[in-house]
PDB file of C-alpha atoms in Angstrom:
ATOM      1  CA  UNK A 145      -9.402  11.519 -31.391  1.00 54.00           C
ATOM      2  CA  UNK A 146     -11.825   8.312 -32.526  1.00 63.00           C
ATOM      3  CA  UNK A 147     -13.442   5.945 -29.768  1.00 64.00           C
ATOM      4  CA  UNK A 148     -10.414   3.879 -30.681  1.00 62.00           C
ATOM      5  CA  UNK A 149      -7.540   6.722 -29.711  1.00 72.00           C
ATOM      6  CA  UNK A 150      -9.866   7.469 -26.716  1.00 91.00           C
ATOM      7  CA  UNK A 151     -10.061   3.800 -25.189  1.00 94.00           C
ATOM      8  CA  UNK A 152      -6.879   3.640 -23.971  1.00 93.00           C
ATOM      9  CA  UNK A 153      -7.391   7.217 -22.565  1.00 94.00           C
ATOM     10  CA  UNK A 154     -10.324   6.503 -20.405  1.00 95.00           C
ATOM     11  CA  UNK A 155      -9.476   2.876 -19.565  1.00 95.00           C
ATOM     12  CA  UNK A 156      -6.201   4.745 -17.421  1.00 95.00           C
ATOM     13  CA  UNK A 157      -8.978   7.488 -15.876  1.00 96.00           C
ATOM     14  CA  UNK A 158     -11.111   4.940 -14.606  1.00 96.00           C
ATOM     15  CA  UNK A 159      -8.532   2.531 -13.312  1.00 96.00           C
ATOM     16  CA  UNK A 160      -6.926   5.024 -11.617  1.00 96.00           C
ATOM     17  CA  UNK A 161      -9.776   6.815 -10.326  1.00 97.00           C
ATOM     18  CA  UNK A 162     -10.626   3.345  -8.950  1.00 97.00           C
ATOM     19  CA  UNK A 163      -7.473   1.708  -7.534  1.00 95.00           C
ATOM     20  CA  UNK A 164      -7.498   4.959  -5.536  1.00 95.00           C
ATOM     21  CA  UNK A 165     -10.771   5.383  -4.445  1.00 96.00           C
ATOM     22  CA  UNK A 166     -10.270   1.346  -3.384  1.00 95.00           C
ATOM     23  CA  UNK A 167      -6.787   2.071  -1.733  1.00 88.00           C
ATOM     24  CA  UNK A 168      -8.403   4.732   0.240  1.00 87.00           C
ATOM     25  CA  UNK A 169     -11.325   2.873   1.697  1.00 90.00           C
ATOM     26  CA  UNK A 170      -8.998   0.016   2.355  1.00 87.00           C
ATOM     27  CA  UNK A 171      -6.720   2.284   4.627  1.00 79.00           C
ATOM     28  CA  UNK A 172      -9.674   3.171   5.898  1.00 82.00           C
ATOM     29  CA  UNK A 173     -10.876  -0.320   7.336  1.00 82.00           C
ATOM     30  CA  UNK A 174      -7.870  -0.163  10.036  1.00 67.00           C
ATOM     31  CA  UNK A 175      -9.081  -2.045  12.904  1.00 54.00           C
ATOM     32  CA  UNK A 176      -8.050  -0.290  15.796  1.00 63.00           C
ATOM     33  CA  UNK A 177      -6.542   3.330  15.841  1.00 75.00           C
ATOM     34  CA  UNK A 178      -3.664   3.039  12.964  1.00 86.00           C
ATOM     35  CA  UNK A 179      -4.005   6.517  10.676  1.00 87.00           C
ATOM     36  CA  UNK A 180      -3.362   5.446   6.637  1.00 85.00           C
ATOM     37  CA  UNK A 181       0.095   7.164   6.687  1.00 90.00           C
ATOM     38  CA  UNK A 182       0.919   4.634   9.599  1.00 93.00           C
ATOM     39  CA  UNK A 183      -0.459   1.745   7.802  1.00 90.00           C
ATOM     40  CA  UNK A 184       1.465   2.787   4.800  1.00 91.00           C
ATOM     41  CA  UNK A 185       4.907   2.523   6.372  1.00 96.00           C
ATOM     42  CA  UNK A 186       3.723  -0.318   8.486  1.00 96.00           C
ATOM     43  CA  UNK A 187       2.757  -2.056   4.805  1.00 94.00           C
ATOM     44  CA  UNK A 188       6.553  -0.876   3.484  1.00 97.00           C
ATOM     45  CA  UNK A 189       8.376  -2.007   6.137  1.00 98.00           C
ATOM     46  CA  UNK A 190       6.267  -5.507   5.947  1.00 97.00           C
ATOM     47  CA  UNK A 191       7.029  -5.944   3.126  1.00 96.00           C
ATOM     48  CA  UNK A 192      10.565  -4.599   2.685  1.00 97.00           C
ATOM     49  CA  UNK A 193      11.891  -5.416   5.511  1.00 97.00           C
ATOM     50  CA  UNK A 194      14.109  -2.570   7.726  1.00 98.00           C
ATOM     51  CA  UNK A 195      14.630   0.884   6.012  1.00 98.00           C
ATOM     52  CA  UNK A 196      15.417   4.396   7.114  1.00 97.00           C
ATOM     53  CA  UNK A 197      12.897   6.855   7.046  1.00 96.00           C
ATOM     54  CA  UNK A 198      14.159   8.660   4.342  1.00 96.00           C
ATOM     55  CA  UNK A 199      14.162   5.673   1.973  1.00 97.00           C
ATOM     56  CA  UNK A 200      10.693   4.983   3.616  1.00 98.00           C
ATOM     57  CA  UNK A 201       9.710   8.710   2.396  1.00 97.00           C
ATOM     58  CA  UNK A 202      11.244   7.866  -0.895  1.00 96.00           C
ATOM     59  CA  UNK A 203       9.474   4.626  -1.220  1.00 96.00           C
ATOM     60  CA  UNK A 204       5.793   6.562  -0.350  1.00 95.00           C
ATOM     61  CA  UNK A 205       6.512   9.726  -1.932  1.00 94.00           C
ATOM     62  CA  UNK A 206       6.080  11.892   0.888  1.00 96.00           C
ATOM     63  CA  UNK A 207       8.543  14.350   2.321  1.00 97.00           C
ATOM     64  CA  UNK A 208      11.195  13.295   5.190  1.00 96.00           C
ATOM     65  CA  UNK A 209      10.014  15.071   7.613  1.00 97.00           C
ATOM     66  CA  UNK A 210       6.441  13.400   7.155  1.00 97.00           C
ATOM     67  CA  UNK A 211       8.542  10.079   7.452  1.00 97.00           C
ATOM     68  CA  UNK A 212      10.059  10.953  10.411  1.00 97.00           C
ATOM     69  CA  UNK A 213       6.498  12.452  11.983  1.00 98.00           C
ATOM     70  CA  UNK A 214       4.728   8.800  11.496  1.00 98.00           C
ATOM     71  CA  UNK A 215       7.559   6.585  12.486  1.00 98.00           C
ATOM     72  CA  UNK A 216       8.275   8.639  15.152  1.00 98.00           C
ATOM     73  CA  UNK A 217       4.208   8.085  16.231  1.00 97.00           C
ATOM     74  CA  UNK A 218       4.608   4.054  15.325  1.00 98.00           C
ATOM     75  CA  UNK A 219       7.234   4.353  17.571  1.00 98.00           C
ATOM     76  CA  UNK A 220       5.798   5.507  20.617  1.00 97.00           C
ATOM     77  CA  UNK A 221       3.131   3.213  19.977  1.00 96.00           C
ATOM     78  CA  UNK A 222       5.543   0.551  19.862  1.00 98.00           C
ATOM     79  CA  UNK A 223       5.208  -0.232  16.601  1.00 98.00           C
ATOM     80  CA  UNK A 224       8.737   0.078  15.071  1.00 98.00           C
ATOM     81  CA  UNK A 225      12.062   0.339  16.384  1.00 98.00           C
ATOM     82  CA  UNK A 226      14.817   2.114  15.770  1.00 98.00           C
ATOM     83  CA  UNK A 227      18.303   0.603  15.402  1.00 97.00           C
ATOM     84  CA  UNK A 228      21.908   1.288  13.873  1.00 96.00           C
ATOM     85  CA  UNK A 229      22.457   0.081  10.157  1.00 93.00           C
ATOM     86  CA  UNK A 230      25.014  -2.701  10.614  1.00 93.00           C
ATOM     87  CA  UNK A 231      26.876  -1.303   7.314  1.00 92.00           C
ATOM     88  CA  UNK A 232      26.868   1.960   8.732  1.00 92.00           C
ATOM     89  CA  UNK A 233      26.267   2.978  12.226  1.00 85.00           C
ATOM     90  CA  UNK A 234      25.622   6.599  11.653  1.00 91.00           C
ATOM     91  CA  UNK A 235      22.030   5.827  10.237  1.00 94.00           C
ATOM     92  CA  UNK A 236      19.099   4.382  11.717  1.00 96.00           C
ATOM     93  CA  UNK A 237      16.997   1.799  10.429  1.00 98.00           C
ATOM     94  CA  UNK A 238      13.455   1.194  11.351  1.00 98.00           C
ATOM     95  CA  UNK A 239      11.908  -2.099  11.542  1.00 98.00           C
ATOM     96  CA  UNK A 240       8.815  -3.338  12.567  1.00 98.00           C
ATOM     97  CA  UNK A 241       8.573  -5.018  16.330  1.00 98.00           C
ATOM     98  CA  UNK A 242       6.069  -8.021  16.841  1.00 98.00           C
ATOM     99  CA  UNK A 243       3.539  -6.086  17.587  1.00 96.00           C
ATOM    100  CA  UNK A 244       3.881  -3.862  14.525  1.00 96.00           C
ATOM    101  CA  UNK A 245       3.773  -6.995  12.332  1.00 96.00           C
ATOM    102  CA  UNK A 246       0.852  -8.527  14.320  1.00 94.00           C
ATOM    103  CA  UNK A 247      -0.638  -5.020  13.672  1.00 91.00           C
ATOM    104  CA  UNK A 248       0.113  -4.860  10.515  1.00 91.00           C
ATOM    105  CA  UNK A 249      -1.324  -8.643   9.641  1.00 92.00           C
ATOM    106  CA  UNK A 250      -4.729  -8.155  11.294  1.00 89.00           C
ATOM    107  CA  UNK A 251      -5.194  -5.164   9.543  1.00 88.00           C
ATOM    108  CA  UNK A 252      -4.354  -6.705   6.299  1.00 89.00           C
ATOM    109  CA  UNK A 253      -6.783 -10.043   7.119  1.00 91.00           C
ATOM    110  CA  UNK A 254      -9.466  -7.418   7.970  1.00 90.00           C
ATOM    111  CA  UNK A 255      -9.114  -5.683   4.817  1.00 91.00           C
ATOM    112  CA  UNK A 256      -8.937  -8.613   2.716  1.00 94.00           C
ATOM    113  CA  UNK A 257     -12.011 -10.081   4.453  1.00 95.00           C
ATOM    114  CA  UNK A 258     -14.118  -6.487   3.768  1.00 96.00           C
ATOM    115  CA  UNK A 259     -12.846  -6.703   0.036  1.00 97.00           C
ATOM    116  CA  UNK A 260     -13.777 -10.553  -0.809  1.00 98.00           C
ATOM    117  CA  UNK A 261     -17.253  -9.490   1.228  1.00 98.00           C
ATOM    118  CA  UNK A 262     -18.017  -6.591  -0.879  1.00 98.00           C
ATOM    119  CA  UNK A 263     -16.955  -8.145  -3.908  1.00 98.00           C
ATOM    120  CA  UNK A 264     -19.088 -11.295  -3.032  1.00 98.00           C
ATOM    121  CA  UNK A 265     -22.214  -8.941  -2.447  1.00 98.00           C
ATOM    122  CA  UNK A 266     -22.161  -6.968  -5.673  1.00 98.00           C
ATOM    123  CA  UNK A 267     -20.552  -8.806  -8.502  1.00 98.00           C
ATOM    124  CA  UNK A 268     -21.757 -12.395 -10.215  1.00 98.00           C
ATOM    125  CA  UNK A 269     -19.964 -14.665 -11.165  1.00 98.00           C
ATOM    126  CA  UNK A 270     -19.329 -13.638 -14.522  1.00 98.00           C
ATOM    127  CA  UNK A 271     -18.296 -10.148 -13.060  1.00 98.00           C
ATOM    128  CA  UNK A 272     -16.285 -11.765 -10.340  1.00 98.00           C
ATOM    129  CA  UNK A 273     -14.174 -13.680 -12.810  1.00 98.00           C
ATOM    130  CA  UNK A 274     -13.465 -10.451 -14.731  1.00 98.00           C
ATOM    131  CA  UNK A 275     -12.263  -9.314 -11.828  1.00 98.00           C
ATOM    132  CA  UNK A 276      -9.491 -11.468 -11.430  1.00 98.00           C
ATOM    133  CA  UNK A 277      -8.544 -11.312 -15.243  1.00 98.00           C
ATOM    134  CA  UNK A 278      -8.676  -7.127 -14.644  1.00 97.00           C
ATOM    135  CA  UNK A 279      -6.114  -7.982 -11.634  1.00 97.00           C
ATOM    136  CA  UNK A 280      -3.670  -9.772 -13.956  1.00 97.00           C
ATOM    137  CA  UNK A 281      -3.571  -7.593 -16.811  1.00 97.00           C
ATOM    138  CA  UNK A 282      -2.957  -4.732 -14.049  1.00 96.00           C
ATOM    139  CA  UNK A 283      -0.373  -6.711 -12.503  1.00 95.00           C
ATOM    140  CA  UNK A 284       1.204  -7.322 -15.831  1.00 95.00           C
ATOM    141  CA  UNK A 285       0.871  -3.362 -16.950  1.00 94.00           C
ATOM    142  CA  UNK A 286       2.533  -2.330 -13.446  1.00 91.00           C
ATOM    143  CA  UNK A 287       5.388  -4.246 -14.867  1.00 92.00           C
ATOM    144  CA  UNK A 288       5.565  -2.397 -17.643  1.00 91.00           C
ATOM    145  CA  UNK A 289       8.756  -0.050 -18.202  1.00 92.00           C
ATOM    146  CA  UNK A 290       8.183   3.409 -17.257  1.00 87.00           C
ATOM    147  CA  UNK A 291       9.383   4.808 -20.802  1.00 86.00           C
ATOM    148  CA  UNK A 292       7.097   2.660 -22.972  1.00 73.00           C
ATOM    149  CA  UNK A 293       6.991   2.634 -26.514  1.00 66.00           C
TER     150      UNK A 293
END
């Protein structure tokens, strides 16, 4: 392979080496005593509204029981609740109580607030404004089909 052939390679490596370094240290910035996995389904069911926690496992790509471990632990720290699906009242759903969503929101303000302040502290302006074109051609490539040509 030529530089050429070899872009493409290495631009994927370093994005992904990067989004997940980032994702890590922002699960990391939880402001009180949420573990990642917890944030994680807290994030999901934010955004997703109610889902059982084996579509939550499906959504994060970890195994049931894992699922059922961490809402189980977001549920004694009353965090989530678990309720019958209206359309069928042999599953549970979990959704988030007001406290889970308050949770939840803080913890996404706080890591917002670490990002923009990191980002403020080592890029310029130039670099800063790459940054936001990087985000929408990464936004545009996660829409991407998964078979592409």
């Amino acid at each position: 392979m030529d530089a050429v052939t070899d872009l493409p390679v290495r631009a994927a490596t370093d994005v992904r080496t990067a989004l997940s370094r980032l994702r890590r240290r922002l699960l990391e910035l939880s402001a009180d005593e949420v573990t990642p996995s917890q944030t994680a389904l807290l994030s999901r069911l934010a955004k997703d509204g109610p889902a059982t926690a084996s579509a939550l496992a499906a959504a994060e790509r970890i195994r049931p029981q894992s699922a059922a471990a961490t809402v189980a632990s977001l549920e004694k720290a009353g965090l989530v609740v678990r309720h019958p699906d209206p359309h069928d009242g042999r599953r549970l759903l979990v959704s988030l109580t007001d406290e889970g969503r308050a949770r939840y929101q803080g913890g996404r303000a706080t890591r917002g607030e670490w990002l923009a302040a990191a980002l403020r502290a080592r890029c310029t302006d130039d670099e800063l404004r790459a940054v936001v074109l990087a985000a929408t051609i990464l936004d545009d490539v996660a829409s991407a089909p998964r078979e592409v040509p």
